[in-house]
Coordinates of C-alpha atoms and ligand atoms in Angstrom, one line a residue:
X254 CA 76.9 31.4 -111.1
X255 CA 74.1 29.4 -109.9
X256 CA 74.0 27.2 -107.0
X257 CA 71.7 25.0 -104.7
X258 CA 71.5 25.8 -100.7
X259 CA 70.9 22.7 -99.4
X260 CA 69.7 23.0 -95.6
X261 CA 69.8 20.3 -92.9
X262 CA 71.1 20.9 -89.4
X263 CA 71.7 24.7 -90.2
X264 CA 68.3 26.7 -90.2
X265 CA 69.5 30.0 -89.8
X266 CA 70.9 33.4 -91.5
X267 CA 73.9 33.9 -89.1
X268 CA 77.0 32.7 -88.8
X269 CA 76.1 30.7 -91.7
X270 CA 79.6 30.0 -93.7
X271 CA 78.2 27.7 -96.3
X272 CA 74.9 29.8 -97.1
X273 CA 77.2 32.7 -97.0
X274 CA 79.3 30.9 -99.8
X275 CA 75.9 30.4 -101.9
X276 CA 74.8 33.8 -101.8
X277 CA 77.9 34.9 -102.8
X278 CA 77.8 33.0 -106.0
X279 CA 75.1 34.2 -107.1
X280 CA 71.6 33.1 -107.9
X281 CA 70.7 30.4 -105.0
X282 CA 67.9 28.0 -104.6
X283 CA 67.3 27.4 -101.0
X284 CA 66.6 23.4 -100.6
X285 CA 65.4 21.4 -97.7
X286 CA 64.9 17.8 -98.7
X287 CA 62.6 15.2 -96.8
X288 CA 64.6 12.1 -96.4
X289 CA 62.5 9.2 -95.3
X290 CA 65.5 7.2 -94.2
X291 CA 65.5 10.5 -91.3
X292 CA 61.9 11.3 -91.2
X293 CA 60.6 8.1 -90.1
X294 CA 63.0 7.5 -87.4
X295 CA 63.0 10.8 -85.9
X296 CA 59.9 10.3 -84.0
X297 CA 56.7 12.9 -83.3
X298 CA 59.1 15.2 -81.4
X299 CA 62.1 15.8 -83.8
X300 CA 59.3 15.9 -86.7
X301 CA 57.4 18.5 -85.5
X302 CA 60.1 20.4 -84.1
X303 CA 61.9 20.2 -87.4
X304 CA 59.0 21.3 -89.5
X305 CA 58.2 24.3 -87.0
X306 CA 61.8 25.4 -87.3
X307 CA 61.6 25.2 -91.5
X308 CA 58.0 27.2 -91.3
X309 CA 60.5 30.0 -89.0
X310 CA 63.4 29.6 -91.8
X311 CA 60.8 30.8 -94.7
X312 CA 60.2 34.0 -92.8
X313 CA 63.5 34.8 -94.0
X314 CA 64.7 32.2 -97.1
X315 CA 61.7 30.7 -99.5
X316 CA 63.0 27.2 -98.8
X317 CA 61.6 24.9 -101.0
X318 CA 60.6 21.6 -99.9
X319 CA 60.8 18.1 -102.3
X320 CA 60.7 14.9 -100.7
X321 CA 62.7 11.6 -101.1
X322 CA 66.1 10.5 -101.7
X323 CA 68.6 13.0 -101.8
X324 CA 71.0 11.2 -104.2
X325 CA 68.0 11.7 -106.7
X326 CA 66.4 14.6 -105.4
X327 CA 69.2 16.8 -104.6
X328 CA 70.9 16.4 -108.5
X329 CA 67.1 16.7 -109.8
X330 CA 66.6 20.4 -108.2
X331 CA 70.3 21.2 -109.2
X332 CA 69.7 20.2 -112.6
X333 CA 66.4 22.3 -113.0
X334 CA 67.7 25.6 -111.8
X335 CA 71.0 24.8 -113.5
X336 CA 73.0 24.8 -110.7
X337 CA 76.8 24.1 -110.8
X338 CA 77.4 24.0 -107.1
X339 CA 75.3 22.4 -104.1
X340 CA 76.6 24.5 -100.8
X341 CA 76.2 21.9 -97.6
X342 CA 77.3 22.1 -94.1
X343 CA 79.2 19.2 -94.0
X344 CA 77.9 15.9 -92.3
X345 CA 80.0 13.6 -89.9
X346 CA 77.4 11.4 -89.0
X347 CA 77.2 7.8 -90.1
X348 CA 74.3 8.3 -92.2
X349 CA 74.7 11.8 -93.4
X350 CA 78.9 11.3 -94.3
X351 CA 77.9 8.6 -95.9
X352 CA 74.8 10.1 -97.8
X353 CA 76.8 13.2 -98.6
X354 CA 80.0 10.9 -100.6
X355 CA 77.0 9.4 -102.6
X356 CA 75.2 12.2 -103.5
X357 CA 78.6 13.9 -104.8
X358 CA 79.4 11.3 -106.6
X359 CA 75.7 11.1 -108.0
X360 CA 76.3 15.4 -108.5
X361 CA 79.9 14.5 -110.2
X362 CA 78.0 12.5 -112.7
X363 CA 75.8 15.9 -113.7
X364 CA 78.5 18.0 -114.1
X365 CA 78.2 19.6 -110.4
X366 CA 80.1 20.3 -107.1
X367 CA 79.1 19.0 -103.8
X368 CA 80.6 21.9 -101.7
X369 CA 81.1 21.5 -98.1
X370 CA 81.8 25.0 -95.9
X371 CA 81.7 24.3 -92.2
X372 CA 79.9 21.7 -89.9
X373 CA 77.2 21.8 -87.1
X374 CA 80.9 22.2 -84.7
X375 CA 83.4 24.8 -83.9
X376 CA 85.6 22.2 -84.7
X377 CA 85.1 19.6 -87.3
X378 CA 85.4 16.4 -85.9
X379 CA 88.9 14.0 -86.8
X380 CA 90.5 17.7 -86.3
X381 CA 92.0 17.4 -82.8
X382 CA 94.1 15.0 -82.7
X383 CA 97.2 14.0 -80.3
X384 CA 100.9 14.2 -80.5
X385 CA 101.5 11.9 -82.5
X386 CA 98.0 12.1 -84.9
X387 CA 95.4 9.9 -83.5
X388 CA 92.5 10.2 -81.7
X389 CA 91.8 11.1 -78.2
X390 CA 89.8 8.8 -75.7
X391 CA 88.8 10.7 -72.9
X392 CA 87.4 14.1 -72.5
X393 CA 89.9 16.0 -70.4
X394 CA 92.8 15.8 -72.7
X395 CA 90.7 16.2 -75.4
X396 CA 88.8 19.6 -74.5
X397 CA 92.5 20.9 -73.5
X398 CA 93.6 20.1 -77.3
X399 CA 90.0 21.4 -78.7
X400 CA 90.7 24.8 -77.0
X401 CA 94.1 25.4 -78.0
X402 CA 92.9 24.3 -81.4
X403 CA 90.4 26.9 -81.8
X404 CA 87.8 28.3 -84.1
X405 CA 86.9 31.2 -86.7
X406 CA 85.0 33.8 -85.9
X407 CA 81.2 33.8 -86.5
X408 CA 80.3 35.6 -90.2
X409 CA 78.0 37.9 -90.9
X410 CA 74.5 36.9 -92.2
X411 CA 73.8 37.9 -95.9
X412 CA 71.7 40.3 -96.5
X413 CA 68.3 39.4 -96.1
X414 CA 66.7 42.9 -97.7
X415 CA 69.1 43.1 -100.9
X416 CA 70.2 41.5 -103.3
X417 CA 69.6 38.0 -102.7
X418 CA 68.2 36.1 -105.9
X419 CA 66.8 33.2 -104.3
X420 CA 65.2 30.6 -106.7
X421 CA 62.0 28.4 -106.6
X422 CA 61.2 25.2 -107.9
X423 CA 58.4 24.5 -110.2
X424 CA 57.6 21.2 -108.1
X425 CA 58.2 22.6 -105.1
X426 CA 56.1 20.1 -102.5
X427 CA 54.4 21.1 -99.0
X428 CA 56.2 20.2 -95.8
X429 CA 54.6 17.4 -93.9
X430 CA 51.8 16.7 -91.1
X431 CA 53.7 16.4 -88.3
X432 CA 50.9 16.3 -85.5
X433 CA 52.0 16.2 -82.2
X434 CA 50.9 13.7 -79.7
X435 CA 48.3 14.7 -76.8
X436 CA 50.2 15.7 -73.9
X437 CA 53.5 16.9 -75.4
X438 CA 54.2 20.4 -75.9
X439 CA 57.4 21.9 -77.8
X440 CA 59.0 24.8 -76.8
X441 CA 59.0 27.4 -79.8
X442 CA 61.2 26.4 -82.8
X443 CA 63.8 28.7 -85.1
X444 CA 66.4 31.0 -85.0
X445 CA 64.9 34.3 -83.4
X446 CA 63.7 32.0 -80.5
X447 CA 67.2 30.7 -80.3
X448 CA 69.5 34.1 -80.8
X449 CA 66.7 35.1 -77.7
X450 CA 67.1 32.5 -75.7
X451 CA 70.6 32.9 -75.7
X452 CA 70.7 36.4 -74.8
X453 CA 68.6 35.7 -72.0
X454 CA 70.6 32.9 -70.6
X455 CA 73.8 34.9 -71.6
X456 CA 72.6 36.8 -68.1
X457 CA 72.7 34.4 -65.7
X458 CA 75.4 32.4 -67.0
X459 CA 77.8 33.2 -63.8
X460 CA 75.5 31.0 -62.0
X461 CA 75.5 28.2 -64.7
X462 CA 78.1 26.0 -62.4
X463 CA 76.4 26.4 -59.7
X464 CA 72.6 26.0 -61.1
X465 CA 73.2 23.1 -63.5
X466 CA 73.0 20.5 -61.4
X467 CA 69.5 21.7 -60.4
X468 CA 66.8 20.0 -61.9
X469 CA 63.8 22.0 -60.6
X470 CA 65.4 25.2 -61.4
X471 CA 65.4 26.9 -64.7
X472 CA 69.5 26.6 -64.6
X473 CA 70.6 25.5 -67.7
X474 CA 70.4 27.2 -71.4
X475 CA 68.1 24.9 -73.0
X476 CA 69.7 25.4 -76.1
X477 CA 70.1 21.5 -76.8
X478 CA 67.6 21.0 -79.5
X479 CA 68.5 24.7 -81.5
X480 CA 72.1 23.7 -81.4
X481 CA 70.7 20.3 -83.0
X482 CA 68.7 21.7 -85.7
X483 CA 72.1 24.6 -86.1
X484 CA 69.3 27.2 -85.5
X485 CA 72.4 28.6 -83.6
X486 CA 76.0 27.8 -84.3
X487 CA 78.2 26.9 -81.2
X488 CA 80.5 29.8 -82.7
X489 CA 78.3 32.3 -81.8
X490 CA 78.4 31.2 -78.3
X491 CA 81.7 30.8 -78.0
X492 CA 82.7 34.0 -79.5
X493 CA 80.0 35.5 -77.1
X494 CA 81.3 33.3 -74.5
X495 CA 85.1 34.7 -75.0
X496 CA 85.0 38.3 -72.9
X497 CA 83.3 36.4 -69.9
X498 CA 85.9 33.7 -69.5
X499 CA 88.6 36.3 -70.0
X500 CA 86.9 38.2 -67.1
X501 CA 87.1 35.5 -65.0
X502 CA 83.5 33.7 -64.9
X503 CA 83.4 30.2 -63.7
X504 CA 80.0 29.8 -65.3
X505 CA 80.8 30.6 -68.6
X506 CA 84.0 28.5 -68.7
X507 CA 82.1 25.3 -67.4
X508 CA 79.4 26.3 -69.8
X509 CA 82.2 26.4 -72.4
X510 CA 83.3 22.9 -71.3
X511 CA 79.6 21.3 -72.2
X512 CA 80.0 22.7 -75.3
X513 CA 83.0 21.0 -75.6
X514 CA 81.2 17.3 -74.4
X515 CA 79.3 18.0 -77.5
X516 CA 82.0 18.2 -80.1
X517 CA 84.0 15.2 -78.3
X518 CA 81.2 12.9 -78.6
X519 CA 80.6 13.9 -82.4
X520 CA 84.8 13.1 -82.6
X521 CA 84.0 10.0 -81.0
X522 CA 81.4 8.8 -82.8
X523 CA 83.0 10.0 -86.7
X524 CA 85.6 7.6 -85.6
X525 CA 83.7 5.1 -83.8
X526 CA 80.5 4.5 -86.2
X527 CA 79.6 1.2 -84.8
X528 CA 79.5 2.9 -81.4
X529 CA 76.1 4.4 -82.6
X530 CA 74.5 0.6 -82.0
X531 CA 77.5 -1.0 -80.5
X532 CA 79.5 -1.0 -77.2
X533 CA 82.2 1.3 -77.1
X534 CA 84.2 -1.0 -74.4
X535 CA 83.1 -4.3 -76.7
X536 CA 84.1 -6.6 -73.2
X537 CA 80.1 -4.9 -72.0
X538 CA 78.7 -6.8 -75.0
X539 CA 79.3 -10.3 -72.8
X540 CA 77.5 -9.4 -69.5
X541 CA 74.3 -10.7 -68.7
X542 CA 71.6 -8.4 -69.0
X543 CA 67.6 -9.2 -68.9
X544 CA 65.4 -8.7 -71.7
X545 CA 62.8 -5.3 -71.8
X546 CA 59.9 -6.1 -70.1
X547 CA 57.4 -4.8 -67.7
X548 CA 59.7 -3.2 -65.7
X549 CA 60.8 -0.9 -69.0
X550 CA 57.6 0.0 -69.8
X551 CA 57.3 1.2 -66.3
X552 CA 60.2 2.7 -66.9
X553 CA 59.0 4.2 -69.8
X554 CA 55.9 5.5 -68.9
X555 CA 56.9 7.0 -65.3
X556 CA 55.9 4.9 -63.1
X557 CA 58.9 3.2 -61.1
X558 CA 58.0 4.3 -57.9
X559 CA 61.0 5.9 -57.9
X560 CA 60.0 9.5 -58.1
X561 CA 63.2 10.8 -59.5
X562 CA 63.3 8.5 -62.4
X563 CA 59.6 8.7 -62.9
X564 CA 59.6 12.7 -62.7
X565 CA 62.4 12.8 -65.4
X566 CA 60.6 10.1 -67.8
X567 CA 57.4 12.2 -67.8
X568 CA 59.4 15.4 -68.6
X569 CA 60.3 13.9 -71.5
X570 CA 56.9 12.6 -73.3
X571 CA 55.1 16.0 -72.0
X572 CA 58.0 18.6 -73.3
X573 CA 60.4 16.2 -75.3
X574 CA 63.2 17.5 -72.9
X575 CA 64.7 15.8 -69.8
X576 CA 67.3 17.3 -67.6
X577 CA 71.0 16.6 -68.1
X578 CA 71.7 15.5 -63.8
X579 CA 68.3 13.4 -64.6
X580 CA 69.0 11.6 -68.0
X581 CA 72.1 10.3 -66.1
X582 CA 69.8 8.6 -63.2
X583 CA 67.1 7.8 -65.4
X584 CA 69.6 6.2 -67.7
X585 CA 71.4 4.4 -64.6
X586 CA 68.7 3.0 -63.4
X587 CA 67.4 1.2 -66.8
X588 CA 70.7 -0.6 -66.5
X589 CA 72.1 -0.9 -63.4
X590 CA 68.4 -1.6 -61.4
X591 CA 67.1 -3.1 -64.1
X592 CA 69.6 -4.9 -66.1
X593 CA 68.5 -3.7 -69.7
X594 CA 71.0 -2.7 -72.2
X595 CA 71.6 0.8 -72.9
X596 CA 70.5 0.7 -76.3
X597 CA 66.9 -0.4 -75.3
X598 CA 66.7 3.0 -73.5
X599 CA 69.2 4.9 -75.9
X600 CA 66.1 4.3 -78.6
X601 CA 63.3 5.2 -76.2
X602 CA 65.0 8.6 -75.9
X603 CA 65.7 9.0 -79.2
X604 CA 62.2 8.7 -79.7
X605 CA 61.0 11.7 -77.7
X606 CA 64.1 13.7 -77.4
X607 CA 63.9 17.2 -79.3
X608 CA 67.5 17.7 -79.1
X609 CA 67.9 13.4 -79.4
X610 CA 71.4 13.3 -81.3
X611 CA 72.8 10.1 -82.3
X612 CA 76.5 11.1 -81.0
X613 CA 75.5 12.8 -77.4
X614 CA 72.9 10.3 -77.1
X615 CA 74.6 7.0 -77.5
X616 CA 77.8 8.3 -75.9
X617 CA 75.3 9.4 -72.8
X618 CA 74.3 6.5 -72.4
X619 CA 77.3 4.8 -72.8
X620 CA 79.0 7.0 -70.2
X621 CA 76.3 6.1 -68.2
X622 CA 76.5 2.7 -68.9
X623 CA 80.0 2.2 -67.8
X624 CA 80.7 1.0 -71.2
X625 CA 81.6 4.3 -72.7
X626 CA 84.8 6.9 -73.2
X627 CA 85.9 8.3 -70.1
X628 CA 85.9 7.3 -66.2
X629 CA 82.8 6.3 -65.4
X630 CA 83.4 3.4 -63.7
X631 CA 81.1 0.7 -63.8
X632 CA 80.8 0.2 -60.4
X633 CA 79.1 3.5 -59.4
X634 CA 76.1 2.8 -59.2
X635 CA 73.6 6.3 -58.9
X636 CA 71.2 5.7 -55.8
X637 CA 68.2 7.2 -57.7
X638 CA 66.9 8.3 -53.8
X639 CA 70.2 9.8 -52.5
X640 CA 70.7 11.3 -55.8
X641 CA 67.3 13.1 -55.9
X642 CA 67.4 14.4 -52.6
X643 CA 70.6 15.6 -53.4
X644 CA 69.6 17.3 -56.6
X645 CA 66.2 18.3 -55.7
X646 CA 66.6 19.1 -52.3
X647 CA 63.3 20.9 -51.8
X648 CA 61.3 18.4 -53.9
X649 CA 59.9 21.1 -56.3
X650 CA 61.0 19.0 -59.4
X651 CA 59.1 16.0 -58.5
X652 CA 56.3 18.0 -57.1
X653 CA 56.2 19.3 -60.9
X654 CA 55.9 16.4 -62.3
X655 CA 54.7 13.2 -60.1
X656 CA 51.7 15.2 -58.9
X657 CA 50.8 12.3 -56.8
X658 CA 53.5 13.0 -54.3
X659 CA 52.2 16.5 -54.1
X660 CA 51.8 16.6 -50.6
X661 CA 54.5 14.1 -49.3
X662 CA 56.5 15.3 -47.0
X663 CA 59.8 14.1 -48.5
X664 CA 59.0 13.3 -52.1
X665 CA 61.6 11.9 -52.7
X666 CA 61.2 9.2 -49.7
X667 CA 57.6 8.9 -50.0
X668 CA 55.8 6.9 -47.3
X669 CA 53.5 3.8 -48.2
X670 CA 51.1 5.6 -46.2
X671 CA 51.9 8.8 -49.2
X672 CA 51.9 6.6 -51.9
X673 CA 48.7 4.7 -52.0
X674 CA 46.9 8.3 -50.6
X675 CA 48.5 10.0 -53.5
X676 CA 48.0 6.7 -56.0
X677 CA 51.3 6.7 -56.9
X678 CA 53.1 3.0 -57.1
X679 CA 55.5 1.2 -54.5
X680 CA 59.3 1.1 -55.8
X681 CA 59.5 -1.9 -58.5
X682 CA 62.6 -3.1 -57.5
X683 CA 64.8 -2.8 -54.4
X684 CA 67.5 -0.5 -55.3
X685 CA 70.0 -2.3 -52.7
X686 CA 69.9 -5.6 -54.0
X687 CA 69.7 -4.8 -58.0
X688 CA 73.2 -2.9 -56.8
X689 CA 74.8 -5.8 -55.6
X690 CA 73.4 -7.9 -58.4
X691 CA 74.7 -5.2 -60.9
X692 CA 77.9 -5.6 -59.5
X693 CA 78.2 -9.4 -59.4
X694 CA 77.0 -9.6 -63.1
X695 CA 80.0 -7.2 -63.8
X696 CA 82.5 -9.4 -61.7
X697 CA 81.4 -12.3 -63.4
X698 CA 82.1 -10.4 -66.4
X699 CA 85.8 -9.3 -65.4
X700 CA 86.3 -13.2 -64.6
X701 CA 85.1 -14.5 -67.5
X702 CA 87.3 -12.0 -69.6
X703 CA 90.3 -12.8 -67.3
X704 CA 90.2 -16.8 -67.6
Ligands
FAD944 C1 71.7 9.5 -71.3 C2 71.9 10.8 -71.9 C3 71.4 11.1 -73.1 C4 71.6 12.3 -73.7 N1 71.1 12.6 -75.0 C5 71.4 13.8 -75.6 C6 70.9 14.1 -76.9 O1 70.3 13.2 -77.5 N2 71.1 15.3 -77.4 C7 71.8 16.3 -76.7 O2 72.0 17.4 -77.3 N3 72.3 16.0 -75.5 C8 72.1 14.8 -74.9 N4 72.6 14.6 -73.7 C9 73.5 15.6 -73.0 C10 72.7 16.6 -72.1 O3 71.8 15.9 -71.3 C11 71.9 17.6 -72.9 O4 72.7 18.2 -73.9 C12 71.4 18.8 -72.0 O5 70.6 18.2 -71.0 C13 70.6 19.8 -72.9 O6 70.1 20.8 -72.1 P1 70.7 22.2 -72.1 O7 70.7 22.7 -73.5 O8 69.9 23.0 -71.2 O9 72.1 22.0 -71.6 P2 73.2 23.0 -71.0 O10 73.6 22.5 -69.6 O11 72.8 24.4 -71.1 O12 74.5 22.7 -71.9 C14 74.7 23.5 -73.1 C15 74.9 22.7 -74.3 O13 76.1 21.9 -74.1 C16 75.9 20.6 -74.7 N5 76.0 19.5 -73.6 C17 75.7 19.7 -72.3 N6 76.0 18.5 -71.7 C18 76.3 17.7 -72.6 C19 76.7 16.3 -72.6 N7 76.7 15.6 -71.4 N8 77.0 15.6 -73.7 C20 77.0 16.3 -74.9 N9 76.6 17.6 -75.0 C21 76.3 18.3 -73.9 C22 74.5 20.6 -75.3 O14 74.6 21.0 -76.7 C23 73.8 21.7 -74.5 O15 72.8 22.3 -75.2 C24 72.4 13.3 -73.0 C25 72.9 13.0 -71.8 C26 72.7 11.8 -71.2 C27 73.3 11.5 -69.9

């Protein structure tokens, strides 16, 4: 039998269920389709990265490229190699579940099957459910039911040497220009450099719990935008993860627990859709908040004169990265100092963000926001300063990246006297008061909704 693999978050050879399932079918033309409905919002990052990772994948698999819309292109290619099955990953996102119905419906028409084997999660999302079948709404609970739920093991790679009869189109296209903007650099792109950044991180896992929290420290796995682009499947961590917890590491389990963030915001969002644009506490949609202006393109661009917030922002446009601890102050401040509505900022990092995901993404900011799933309370308020100082205790982070504060004592309390010597700009707001004026806009809020 012949059948299509069509790739989209899954560019990689192992633990690879639905490729697994094309291969052994037979015959198997390896697909990657260009959507412009996804290419064009991705932004410079996510394109480049993306097309990087595909140049990696044909290493290995002679993906071949077409571009357009999948419910024409994908039946098109099927139909010319006379395929009877299309293999997928499956999709819960709002655009891709929803692509995915039409273009089996559009494959139905032609005779073929749309088959889905496995999902970018351990566990698909809409499968952990409580007692008595419905969702959960907060993490804890959730992560509890996810474990004891559990997961297959990874499976094996096919064989890359023998036997594999992969097919090519005859109007196969090129991949795109994706040209990176000056200043931004990506860090390498495709499976190999994800298995080994793994296996290097699997060695100082123990100190995960203790390190993550550490922006200017190399503490976390970095593994956001390869888990994105399914370069690696959470699986394989977890199963890799397994004999660690069982020997009693700390690290490992709390690493196990982000993993676990990632699935519940993809279960949040599959049964939430509007909460990809929309408020997931809709009361949030009634407070007053103030229009982007040139206090978000300060934001934007780094230059606050807060040197936390600035640090993190720059991160992002030079490596398309920010740190986790950071994202949250950078995030808190957009809307708590400034008064802007997450989604102004939610786009801005989708926009640079290698790993930017629609259901981690929103669902950060949300949490951030106050207007999210679980307990974080509107009313604390991150003291971008305190939190800084706390986080970055010897300064090296902003050092890295605000090289005007180089030489300040205490970067993250620079001086007036530092500032102007190093050219770097006085605070644009004064954190105190846009507290207090956070909070009475929420009061007003919780009165409003009361009368
Ligand atoms: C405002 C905001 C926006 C965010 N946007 C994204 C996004 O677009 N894409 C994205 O992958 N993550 C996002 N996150 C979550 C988190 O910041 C990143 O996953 C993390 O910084 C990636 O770095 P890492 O791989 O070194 O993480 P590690 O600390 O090594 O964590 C391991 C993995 O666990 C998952 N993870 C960790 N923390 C979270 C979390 N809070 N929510 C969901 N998954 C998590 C990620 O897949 C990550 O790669 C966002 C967080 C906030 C507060």
């Amino acid at each position: 039998m012949t059948s299509v693999m069509w790739f989209r978050r899954d560019l990689r050879l192992h633990d690879n269920p639905a490729l697994r399932h094309a291969v052994d079918d037979g015959a198997v033309l390896p697909l990657f389709v260009v959507d412009p409905a996804l290419w064009g919002p991705a932004g410079p990052s996510r394109r480049a990265y993306l097309v990087a990772s595909l140049r990696s994948l044909r290493d290995d698999v002679p993906v071949q490229v077409r571009h357009g819309d999948p419910r024409e292109v994908v039946v098109a290619a099927a139909r010319a190699v006379g395929a009877t099955r299309v293999h997928v990953a499956a999709d819960y996102g709002p655009y891709g579940a929803r692509r995915d119905e039409e273009v089996e419906k559009a494959l139905a028409d032609a005779g073929i099957e749309l088959v889905r084997t496995g999902s970018p999660y351990a566990v698909a999302p809409g499968r952990v459910r409580t007692g008595s079948g419905g969702p959960y709404q907060v993490f804890t609970p959730f992560s509890r039911a996810w474990r004891e739920h559990g997961w297959r093991g990874p499976v094996a790679a096919p064989d890359r040497t023998g036997g594999v009869d992969w097919l090519a189109l005859d109007d196969a296209e090129e991949l795109p220009d994706a040209p990176l903007p000056d200043g931004l650099a990506l860090p390498p792109a495709g499976e190999a450099a994800a298995r080994a950044r793994w296996e290097e991180f699997l060695e100082r896992v123990a100190d995960y719990d203790e390190q993550r929290d550490r922006p200017g420290v190399d503490g976390t796995s970095r593994l956001s935008h390869h888990l994105k682009y399914g370069e690696l499947h959470p699986r394989t961590l977890l199963a890799d993860l397994e004999p660690l917890i069982q020997r009693g590491s700390e690290g490992a389990q709390t690493f196990r627990q982000e993993i676990a963030w990632r699935e519940f915001y993809a279960d949040v969002l599959h049964r939430r859709p509007d909460t990809a644009r929309d408020y997931y506490k809709a009361e949030f949609a009634h407070m007053e908040y103030d229009d982007p202006g040139p206090g978000f393109e300060a934001w934007c661009e780094g230059r606050t004169g807060f040197p936390v917030v600035d640090a993190g922002m720059r991160q992002l446009r030079a490596t398309g990265w920010m740190h986790n601890r950071v994202r949250m102050i950078a995030a808190s401040f957009l809307v708590k100092d400034l008064h802007v509505e997450w989604q102004h900022g939610a786009r801005h990092f989708m926009r640079w963000l290698v790993d930017g995901d629609l259901a981690s993404n929103q669902h950060g900011w949300q949490w951030t926001a106050g207007c999210g799933t679980d307990a974080a309370p509107y009313f604390r308020v991150f003291n971008p300063t305190a939190q800084g100082t706390r986080f970055d205790p010897a300064g090296e982070y902003v050092r890295r990246w605000v090289p005007e504060l180089a030489a300040a004592r205490k970067p993250h309390e620079p001086t007036a006297a530092e500032r102007r010597a190093g050219g770097y700009p006085a605070p644009i707001v004064d954190h105190a008061a846009e507290r207090t004026e956070a909070l009475d806009r929420y009061h007003r809020l919780r009165e409003q909704r009361a009368g």
